[in-house]
Amino acid sequence: MYRYDEFDEKFVRERVAQFREQVQRRLDGSLTEAEFKPLRLMNGLYLQLHAYMLRVAIPYGVLSADQMRALADIADRYDRGYGHFTTRQNIQFNWPKLVDTPELLDALADVQMHAIQTSGNCIRNVTSDPLAGVAADEVEDPRPTAELLRQWSSLHPEFSYLPRKFKIAVSGSPNDRTAVFFHDVGLRIVRSQSGEVGYQVIVGGGQGRTPVIGAVLRDFLPKGELLGYLEALMRVYNLHGRRDNKYKARIKILVRALGVEAFRSEVDAAYAAAPGPSFELEREELARIAAYFEAPRLPDRENVVGLSCVVRAKDPRFLRWLGRNCSTHKVDGYSAVTVTLKRVGGEPGDASSSAMRTLAALADEYSQSELRVTHEQNIVLPHVASRRLYSLWQELEGAGLGDGNRGLITDIIACPGQDYCALATARAIPVAQGIAASFAAPQDQEDIGPLSIKISGCINACGHHHVGHIGILGLEKGGQEFYQVTLGGDATETPAIGERAGPGFSSSEIVGAVERLVARYREQREGNETFLETYRRVGLKSFRESLYAADT
Amino acid sequence: MKSEPMHAAFVPQVLTANSLRDGHVVFLDRHGGWAPRLCDAAVARDEAAVQALMDLLQGAAAQAVEPYLLAVLKQANGSWQPVEMRERRRVQGPSVGPQASTHGACALAT
């Protein structure tokens, strides 16, 4: 894993010391809220519906077991015993007190973590593939690039006051697990026809009130040119992005207004005008960083023999988990294990301090002390010897974390919604709970197969409803919650924005509406077709009829 | 026939904010202090009373963040409840999870 150097360490500590003084001056009245608010936001501290909320960055989703334990300790000491993993691989604490925040930030700094650039109009936490360095389909590990971007974007003076926030994701595999087409900039590590490794650059994707699939800006950007090219791109955005209207300030609006061709020409011109980028320096720096991400030396004795003893276990819950939650590792005899934080009756993405400690202990015991956070609000143990999967699962099951539901109908993404968020127009978590309860039977989930339901509690779309196979958007109408349904969204390398199905549903109707959609899928599917495949074949009309059958 | 000009009925108001030190939802009480429960809030039933609340706020503003007036309605049981759905949730606390309704139980009692 990447380790802070002396500069990083000193910088983070200094920021905490500064913030401690700022908090003190706020408490004694020397600073007004108007003066203090931008300072607290620069340190990740929001004010939400019921309390302050601290958003902590987990760069590209990578956590050590020690860091996870520190998060558990923070949850107990400064919060109310739990945290919320977000769709941007961050963790949020819902109840920190302002007076405790400096101490909390020091506790984070003890494990090389911070909350810098988790708010504001800057480049936010760079996200990546939770299977980075592990996935069998990987062209190259995306983490060194993500770390390079983290270093480059941290406090970059030119990019600290952008027109609006800016989100970057890096994927190293053809199968996308980062929603790369729905970021301000998405980078896909690709191999050219001549075998050279470089980047496909995607720009102007996003969700929110204006969902857009990112456009390919460069098919192949050679390594060594990344920072120079991105600097040019950011410069164009910084100059021409709209600052007069918050809702039109994201880069997707600029790209759309100019057209991709014109935007590309602007970037090319800015790139040509910039002082020559130091290709060699970037390559050297990337190589230096990559050394931190060398694959752990996994004992190679544990190979295929191991797996057969795993398969001998007959527990159907285990076999389901084995089939759904275990991914192929690039090293033979190993698996990457997803632990879903989607227990039926629970809150999507929430983890109690005891669950965090269990996961940390299991990471020590089974996964080289390493964990990953996924944008689907789950946790990955990336390096598990396959012959030990049954034993790991038994421990997970004992802690209530053994559900084999990854990618199934109960693996729902939901934002905090109006249970926590000041911006929300409706609740999201109870809808997720209602759907999960309706489809709680494992056989039922297994029969339905891959189906992603994503729920947002407002138009800002933190719950990624636009890219859910079934998307649910919570709004308020006439003083009541109501929920709009979109269908056919896809966050992966075959991106699609869901289509609005029709009029919305009340909170008491929405679970039934999902049940009707699933029933229609079961009627219509052919062979092993997934929900999305069936939807793409038969189209919106048939599903719409099932939704509004009672009205026609 | 000439009718009297219509006046919209006055909607009672309370002053709410988040506590500066811990961020929790608070309400201005009649003594100019911040109370954690809506039932302890000073309710302004006319414009003059709203002005009195704003005057009280002067002395209490330093301990609170982003104060604002909140419209409330009297319920059949005599308690006050915010008019807006969002504000009712804010008063009641999360409806799910470990913190469900921790400060909601008493929030609406008079």
Coordinates of C-alpha atoms in Angstrom, one line a residue, chain A residues 228-425:
Chain A
G228 CA 0.1 17.5 -18.9
Y229 CA -3.0 16.6 -20.8
L230 CA -5.3 16.7 -17.7
E231 CA -3.8 20.0 -16.7
A232 CA -4.8 21.4 -20.1
L233 CA -8.3 19.9 -19.8
M234 CA -8.7 21.4 -16.3
R235 CA -7.5 24.7 -17.6
V236 CA -10.2 24.8 -20.3
Y237 CA -12.8 23.9 -17.7
N238 CA -11.5 26.5 -15.3
L239 CA -11.6 29.2 -17.9
H240 CA -14.9 28.4 -19.6
G241 CA -16.9 26.5 -17.1
R242 CA -19.9 28.5 -15.9
R243 CA -19.7 30.1 -12.5
D244 CA -22.9 32.0 -12.8
N245 CA -25.2 29.0 -12.2
K246 CA -24.4 26.2 -9.8
Y247 CA -26.6 23.8 -11.8
K248 CA -24.8 24.4 -15.0
A249 CA -21.3 24.6 -13.6
R250 CA -20.1 20.9 -14.0
I251 CA -17.8 20.1 -16.9
K252 CA -20.6 18.0 -18.5
I253 CA -22.5 21.1 -19.3
L254 CA -19.5 22.8 -20.8
V255 CA -18.7 19.8 -23.0
R256 CA -22.3 19.6 -24.1
A257 CA -22.4 23.4 -24.8
L258 CA -19.2 23.4 -26.9
G259 CA -19.6 20.0 -28.4
V260 CA -17.0 17.3 -27.9
E261 CA -15.1 18.2 -31.1
A262 CA -14.7 21.9 -30.0
F263 CA -13.9 20.9 -26.5
R264 CA -11.2 18.6 -27.7
S265 CA -9.7 21.3 -29.9
E266 CA -9.6 23.7 -26.9
V267 CA -7.9 21.1 -24.8
D268 CA -5.4 20.3 -27.6
A269 CA -4.6 24.0 -28.0
A270 CA -4.1 24.4 -24.2
Y271 CA -1.9 21.3 -24.2
A272 CA 0.2 22.6 -27.1
A273 CA 0.5 26.0 -25.4
A274 CA 1.7 24.6 -22.1
P275 CA 5.4 24.4 -21.3
G276 CA 6.6 21.0 -22.4
P277 CA 5.4 18.4 -19.9
S278 CA 8.2 16.3 -18.5
F279 CA 7.3 12.9 -19.8
E280 CA 10.3 11.2 -18.2
L281 CA 9.5 12.7 -14.8
E282 CA 6.0 11.5 -14.9
R283 CA 7.1 8.0 -15.9
E284 CA 9.7 7.9 -13.2
E285 CA 7.2 9.1 -10.6
L286 CA 4.6 6.6 -11.7
A287 CA 7.3 3.8 -11.4
R288 CA 8.2 5.1 -7.9
I289 CA 4.6 5.0 -6.8
A290 CA 4.0 1.6 -8.5
A291 CA 6.6 0.1 -6.2
Y292 CA 4.2 0.7 -3.3
F293 CA 1.6 -1.4 -5.0
E294 CA 3.5 -4.5 -5.8
A295 CA 1.4 -7.5 -5.3
P296 CA 1.8 -9.2 -1.9
R297 CA 3.9 -12.3 -2.1
L298 CA 1.1 -14.8 -1.9
P299 CA 2.3 -18.3 -1.0
D300 CA 1.8 -20.3 -4.2
R301 CA 1.3 -23.7 -2.6
E302 CA -2.4 -23.0 -2.2
N303 CA -3.7 -23.9 -5.6
V304 CA -6.4 -25.8 -7.2
V305 CA -6.2 -28.6 -4.7
G306 CA -7.6 -26.2 -2.2
L307 CA -10.7 -25.3 -4.1
S308 CA -11.9 -28.9 -4.3
C309 CA -12.1 -29.1 -0.5
V310 CA -14.0 -25.9 -0.6
V311 CA -16.6 -27.3 -3.0
R312 CA -17.0 -30.3 -0.8
A313 CA -18.8 -28.1 1.7
K314 CA -22.5 -28.6 1.1
D315 CA -24.0 -25.7 2.9
P316 CA -26.3 -24.0 0.3
R317 CA -25.8 -20.6 1.8
F318 CA -22.1 -21.0 1.5
L319 CA -22.4 -22.2 -2.1
R320 CA -24.5 -19.3 -3.0
W321 CA -21.9 -16.9 -1.4
L322 CA -19.1 -18.7 -3.2
G323 CA -20.9 -18.2 -6.5
R324 CA -21.9 -14.6 -6.1
N325 CA -19.3 -13.0 -3.8
C326 CA -16.0 -14.5 -4.8
S327 CA -14.1 -13.2 -7.8
T328 CA -11.2 -14.7 -9.7
H329 CA -7.8 -13.5 -8.5
K330 CA -5.0 -13.1 -11.0
V331 CA -3.0 -15.5 -8.8
D332 CA -4.1 -19.1 -9.1
G333 CA -5.6 -20.5 -5.9
Y334 CA -6.7 -17.1 -4.6
S335 CA -10.0 -15.2 -4.6
A336 CA -11.1 -11.7 -4.0
V337 CA -14.1 -11.8 -1.6
T338 CA -16.9 -9.2 -1.5
V339 CA -18.6 -8.7 1.8
T340 CA -21.9 -7.0 1.1
L341 CA -23.1 -4.4 3.6
K342 CA -26.6 -5.2 2.5
R343 CA -28.1 -7.3 5.2
V344 CA -31.9 -7.5 4.9
G345 CA -33.3 -5.1 7.4
G346 CA -30.0 -3.1 7.5
E347 CA -29.0 0.2 6.1
P348 CA -27.1 0.0 2.7
G349 CA -23.5 0.8 3.3
D350 CA -23.6 1.2 7.0
A351 CA -21.2 -0.7 9.2
S352 CA -21.2 -0.8 12.9
S353 CA -17.9 -0.5 14.8
S354 CA -18.0 -4.2 15.6
A355 CA -18.5 -5.1 11.9
M356 CA -15.5 -2.9 11.1
R357 CA -13.4 -4.6 13.7
T358 CA -14.5 -8.1 12.5
L359 CA -13.6 -7.1 8.9
A360 CA -10.2 -5.7 10.0
A361 CA -9.4 -9.0 11.9
L362 CA -10.5 -11.1 9.0
A363 CA -8.3 -9.0 6.7
D364 CA -5.4 -9.7 9.0
E365 CA -6.2 -13.4 9.1
Y366 CA -7.1 -14.0 5.5
S367 CA -6.3 -11.1 3.2
Q368 CA -2.8 -9.7 3.8
S369 CA -4.3 -7.1 6.1
E370 CA -5.9 -5.3 3.2
L371 CA -9.5 -4.2 2.4
R372 CA -11.2 -2.3 -0.3
V373 CA -14.3 -0.2 -0.4
T374 CA -16.5 -0.5 -3.5
H375 CA -18.7 2.2 -5.0
E376 CA -21.5 -0.2 -4.5
Q377 CA -21.1 0.3 -0.8
N378 CA -19.6 -3.1 -0.1
I379 CA -16.2 -4.2 1.3
V380 CA -13.7 -6.4 -0.5
L381 CA -11.1 -8.7 1.0
P382 CA -8.8 -8.9 -2.0
H383 CA -6.3 -11.7 -1.4
V384 CA -8.0 -14.8 0.1
A385 CA -6.6 -18.3 -0.4
S386 CA -9.4 -20.2 -2.1
R387 CA -8.9 -23.3 0.1
R388 CA -9.8 -21.1 3.1
L389 CA -13.0 -19.6 1.7
Y390 CA -15.2 -21.9 3.7
S391 CA -13.5 -21.0 6.9
L392 CA -13.7 -17.3 6.1
W393 CA -17.3 -17.5 5.2
Q394 CA -18.1 -19.3 8.5
E395 CA -16.6 -16.4 10.4
L396 CA -18.4 -13.8 8.2
E397 CA -21.7 -15.7 8.7
G398 CA -21.1 -15.7 12.5
A399 CA -20.8 -11.9 12.3
G400 CA -24.0 -11.5 10.2
L401 CA -21.8 -10.6 7.1
G402 CA -22.1 -13.8 5.2
D403 CA -24.9 -13.0 2.7
G404 CA -24.2 -14.2 -0.8
N405 CA -26.1 -11.4 -2.5
R406 CA -23.6 -9.4 -4.4
G407 CA -25.2 -8.0 -7.6
L408 CA -28.6 -9.4 -6.7
I409 CA -31.8 -7.6 -6.0
T410 CA -31.0 -7.0 -2.3
D411 CA -27.5 -5.6 -3.0
I412 CA -29.2 -2.1 -3.2
I413 CA -27.3 1.2 -3.4
A414 CA -29.0 3.9 -1.4
C415 CA -27.9 7.3 -0.4
P416 CA -28.7 8.4 3.2
G417 CA -31.7 10.3 2.0
Q418 CA -33.9 12.3 4.2
D419 CA -33.0 10.2 7.2
Y420 CA -29.7 12.2 7.4
C421 CA -29.2 14.5 4.4
A422 CA -30.1 18.2 4.4
L423 CA -30.6 18.2 0.7
A424 CA -32.8 15.2 0.4
T425 CA -36.4 15.5 -0.7

